[in-house]
Amino acid sequence: MLVRDMLFVLCKRMKIIVIFPIIAVTLYSYWNYTTQVPTYAASAVLYTIDKSSTNISEIAIVERLMPNYQLLAQSSEVRNLVAEALGEGIGDTGVAINIDTEKHTMTISATGTNPSKVANVANTYAATIINYLGDTMGLNNISFLEIARRPGIPTGPERQRPILIVGILSTFIGALAVLVVEYANTTIRTPEDIEKAYNLTVLAEIGRYSKSKKK
């Protein structure tokens, strides 16, 4: 099948091709918006250097110790202390701890389906880290830089991009299905089909007879 023939078939069956993405996008959108629960995120930021300190050597030491702060903050002991402080535990709320040695910050990010809880978990986790590092390592240089606030807008799940992908894929599948059906159909329907199938030239055609035109 030549490219010209493929384009002709696609244009001829355009209505069928358009139906595929309409149905697919409609079904996926319904599933996405009715079953996918919105998720929220909140972050608390800790500053790992005493705000009144200008000692370069002390700052350099803190920069080297920041990975250790991160490891301790991610320990099961700290998570247990956070669960005790919350009373109800962390539950299904996810927590990620990241450090930025250049800015001397530690970010505690919480994600979950309850906007109030994610902010509470992030702040409680940050406060627990301050107390834990102070008790175990005698640190008093870590403090809150930003307090986590209750998010008003969900961060997930992503909806627009998957819908776009579904639309593109279903359009491609619809076009492919039309071409496959057309290629598999060996019925002779036009004079061109006779010429291609039997290598014969059509000399004449008999028109369609209609009784309604009979006088």
Short mmCIF file of C-alpha atoms in Angstrom, two decimals:
data_model
loop_
_atom_site.label_atom_id
_atom_site.label_comp_id
_atom_site.label_asym_id
_atom_site.label_seq_id
_atom_site.Cartn_x
_atom_site.Cartn_y
_atom_site.Cartn_z
CA MET A 1 0.00 0.00 0.00
CA LEU A 2 1.53 3.28 -1.15
CA VAL A 3 1.69 6.37 1.04
CA ARG A 4 -0.78 8.06 -1.27
CA ASP A 5 -3.21 5.18 -0.87
CA MET A 6 -2.74 5.20 2.90
CA LEU A 7 -3.52 8.90 3.08
CA PHE A 8 -6.57 8.41 0.90
CA VAL A 9 -7.85 5.63 3.17
CA LEU A 10 -7.21 7.67 6.31
CA CYS A 11 -9.04 10.67 4.91
CA LYS A 12 -11.91 8.47 3.78
CA ARG A 13 -12.23 6.85 7.23
CA MET A 14 -11.56 10.00 9.24
CA LYS A 15 -14.82 9.73 11.18
CA ILE A 16 -13.85 6.28 12.44
CA ILE A 17 -10.36 7.48 13.39
CA VAL A 18 -11.75 10.42 15.37
CA ILE A 19 -14.09 8.15 17.35
CA PHE A 20 -11.16 6.25 18.93
CA PRO A 21 -9.58 9.20 20.80
CA ILE A 22 -12.97 10.62 21.79
CA ILE A 23 -14.00 7.37 23.46
CA ALA A 24 -10.56 6.73 24.99
CA VAL A 25 -10.14 10.26 26.38
CA THR A 26 -13.68 10.26 27.75
CA LEU A 27 -13.24 6.95 29.56
CA TYR A 28 -9.78 7.82 30.88
CA SER A 29 -10.88 11.27 32.05
CA TYR A 30 -13.82 9.78 33.91
CA TRP A 31 -11.55 7.23 35.59
CA ASN A 32 -8.90 9.84 36.37
CA TYR A 33 -11.22 12.38 37.95
CA THR A 34 -13.47 9.94 39.83
CA THR A 35 -11.02 7.36 41.21
CA GLN A 36 -7.69 9.19 41.50
CA VAL A 37 -7.51 10.89 44.92
CA PRO A 38 -5.82 14.35 44.95
CA THR A 39 -2.48 14.51 46.75
CA TYR A 40 -0.96 17.48 48.55
CA ALA A 41 2.57 18.51 49.48
CA ALA A 42 4.04 20.75 52.16
CA SER A 43 7.65 21.52 53.07
CA ALA A 44 9.46 22.83 56.12
CA VAL A 45 12.97 24.22 55.68
CA LEU A 46 15.68 24.15 58.34
CA TYR A 47 18.78 26.35 58.38
CA THR A 48 21.77 24.32 59.53
CA ILE A 49 24.06 27.19 60.55
CA ASP A 50 23.71 29.51 63.52
CA LYS A 51 22.24 32.67 62.00
CA SER A 52 24.55 34.84 64.11
CA SER A 53 27.71 32.91 63.13
CA THR A 54 30.17 34.32 60.59
CA ASN A 55 33.03 31.95 61.36
CA ILE A 56 34.16 30.47 58.06
CA SER A 57 35.73 27.39 59.64
CA GLU A 58 32.53 26.58 61.54
CA ILE A 59 30.51 26.95 58.36
CA ALA A 60 32.89 24.61 56.51
CA ILE A 61 32.52 22.01 59.27
CA VAL A 62 28.73 22.19 59.09
CA GLU A 63 28.83 21.74 55.31
CA ARG A 64 30.82 18.52 55.77
CA LEU A 65 28.44 17.30 58.47
CA MET A 66 25.21 18.00 56.58
CA PRO A 67 25.09 14.53 54.92
CA ASN A 68 25.33 13.04 58.42
CA TYR A 69 22.45 15.26 59.55
CA GLN A 70 20.42 13.88 56.65
CA LEU A 71 21.20 10.25 57.52
CA LEU A 72 20.25 10.77 61.16
CA ALA A 73 17.05 12.57 60.18
CA GLN A 74 16.06 9.59 58.02
CA SER A 75 16.69 7.03 60.75
CA SER A 76 13.92 4.85 62.15
CA GLU A 77 14.50 6.35 65.59
CA VAL A 78 13.58 9.81 64.36
CA ARG A 79 10.52 8.44 62.52
CA ASN A 80 9.37 6.77 65.74
CA LEU A 81 9.79 10.04 67.64
CA VAL A 82 7.77 11.84 64.98
CA ALA A 83 5.01 9.20 65.18
CA GLU A 84 4.88 9.64 68.98
CA ALA A 85 4.73 13.42 68.66
CA LEU A 86 1.90 13.20 66.14
CA GLY A 87 -0.06 10.74 68.28
CA GLU A 88 -1.74 9.13 65.28
CA GLY A 89 1.52 8.35 63.51
CA ILE A 90 2.64 9.31 60.02
CA GLY A 91 0.25 6.87 58.32
CA ASP A 92 0.38 6.93 54.53
CA THR A 93 2.07 10.34 54.43
CA GLY A 94 5.35 10.19 52.56
CA VAL A 95 8.35 12.12 53.85
CA ALA A 96 11.49 13.08 51.93
CA ILE A 97 14.52 14.87 53.37
CA ASN A 98 16.91 16.77 51.09
CA ILE A 99 19.92 18.94 51.83
CA ASP A 100 21.48 21.87 50.00
CA THR A 101 25.07 22.33 51.15
CA GLU A 102 25.45 25.61 49.25
CA LYS A 103 22.44 27.21 50.91
CA HIS A 104 23.00 25.28 54.17
CA THR A 105 19.39 24.12 54.28
CA MET A 106 17.57 20.89 54.99
CA THR A 107 14.11 20.52 53.44
CA ILE A 108 11.51 18.17 54.91
CA SER A 109 8.78 17.49 52.35
CA ALA A 110 5.58 15.63 53.21
CA THR A 111 3.03 14.33 50.68
CA GLY A 112 -0.37 12.77 51.25
CA THR A 113 -4.10 13.04 50.66
CA ASN A 114 -4.83 15.22 53.71
CA PRO A 115 -3.61 18.83 53.26
CA SER A 116 -3.68 19.63 56.98
CA LYS A 117 -1.81 16.48 57.92
CA VAL A 118 1.02 16.93 55.42
CA ALA A 119 1.78 20.39 56.85
CA ASN A 120 1.60 19.04 60.40
CA VAL A 121 3.87 16.09 59.57
CA ALA A 122 6.46 18.33 57.89
CA ASN A 123 6.59 20.75 60.82
CA THR A 124 6.60 17.99 63.44
CA TYR A 125 9.33 16.13 61.59
CA ALA A 126 11.43 19.31 61.37
CA ALA A 127 11.00 20.09 65.06
CA THR A 128 11.89 16.50 65.97
CA ILE A 129 15.07 16.71 63.91
CA ILE A 130 16.12 19.88 65.73
CA ASN A 131 15.54 18.28 69.14
CA TYR A 132 17.11 14.96 68.16
CA LEU A 133 20.30 16.47 66.74
CA GLY A 134 20.50 18.75 69.74
CA ASP A 135 20.20 15.85 72.20
CA THR A 136 22.44 13.34 70.38
CA MET A 137 25.09 15.65 68.92
CA GLY A 138 24.77 18.72 71.10
CA LEU A 139 23.90 20.89 68.11
CA ASN A 140 22.26 24.25 68.65
CA ASN A 141 22.89 25.74 65.23
CA ILE A 142 19.81 24.30 63.47
CA SER A 143 16.62 26.34 63.35
CA PHE A 144 13.47 26.84 61.28
CA LEU A 145 13.91 28.87 58.12
CA GLU A 146 10.43 28.21 56.72
CA ILE A 147 7.42 26.62 58.39
CA ALA A 148 5.26 24.29 56.32
CA ARG A 149 1.84 25.73 55.57
CA ARG A 150 -1.38 23.97 54.70
CA PRO A 151 -1.47 23.58 50.88
CA GLY A 152 -4.59 24.82 49.14
CA ILE A 153 -3.97 23.31 45.72
CA PRO A 154 -3.28 19.60 45.10
CA THR A 155 0.02 18.68 43.51
CA GLY A 156 -1.18 15.44 41.97
CA PRO A 157 -2.09 13.28 40.34
CA GLU A 158 -1.11 14.82 37.03
CA ARG A 159 -4.14 14.90 34.79
CA GLN A 160 -3.57 16.95 31.63
CA ARG A 161 -0.46 15.20 30.31
CA PRO A 162 -1.79 11.61 30.65
CA ILE A 163 -5.02 12.66 28.92
CA LEU A 164 -3.00 14.17 26.07
CA ILE A 165 -0.93 10.99 25.77
CA VAL A 166 -4.07 8.83 25.74
CA GLY A 167 -5.52 11.03 22.99
CA ILE A 168 -2.40 10.75 20.81
CA LEU A 169 -2.01 7.00 21.31
CA SER A 170 -5.69 6.27 20.65
CA THR A 171 -5.56 8.36 17.45
CA PHE A 172 -2.54 6.36 16.28
CA ILE A 173 -4.26 3.06 17.18
CA GLY A 174 -7.43 4.12 15.34
CA ALA A 175 -5.47 5.02 12.20
CA LEU A 176 -3.52 1.76 12.39
CA ALA A 177 -6.71 -0.26 12.82
CA VAL A 178 -8.27 1.40 9.77
CA LEU A 179 -5.19 0.63 7.65
CA VAL A 180 -5.05 -2.99 8.84
CA VAL A 181 -8.74 -3.56 8.07
CA GLU A 182 -8.37 -1.87 4.68
CA TYR A 183 -5.28 -3.91 3.81
CA ALA A 184 -6.94 -7.16 4.88
CA ASN A 185 -10.04 -6.44 2.79
CA THR A 186 -9.54 -8.13 -0.62
CA THR A 187 -12.98 -7.27 -1.96
CA ILE A 188 -12.94 -5.76 -5.49
CA ARG A 189 -14.81 -2.50 -5.29
CA THR A 190 -13.37 -0.22 -7.98
CA PRO A 191 -11.92 -0.54 -11.51
CA GLU A 192 -8.53 0.26 -10.02
CA ASP A 193 -8.84 -2.84 -7.81
CA ILE A 194 -9.33 -5.01 -10.94
CA GLU A 195 -6.31 -3.51 -12.64
CA LYS A 196 -4.13 -4.06 -9.55
CA ALA A 197 -5.38 -7.60 -8.86
CA TYR A 198 -5.39 -9.03 -12.42
CA ASN A 199 -3.22 -6.60 -14.35
CA LEU A 200 -6.09 -5.98 -16.77
CA THR A 201 -7.34 -2.76 -18.25
CA VAL A 202 -11.02 -1.94 -17.72
CA LEU A 203 -12.58 -1.18 -21.10
CA ALA A 204 -16.09 -0.25 -20.00
CA GLU A 205 -18.30 0.04 -16.96
CA ILE A 206 -21.99 -0.85 -16.50
CA GLY A 207 -23.84 1.79 -14.58
CA ARG A 208 -26.02 0.98 -11.59
CA TYR A 209 -29.63 0.37 -12.63
CA SER A 210 -32.31 1.98 -10.52
CA LYS A 211 -36.00 1.14 -10.82
CA SER A 212 -36.94 4.59 -9.63
CA LYS A 213 -35.51 6.05 -12.85
CA LYS A 214 -37.52 3.69 -15.09
CA LYS A 215 -40.25 5.48 -17.04
#
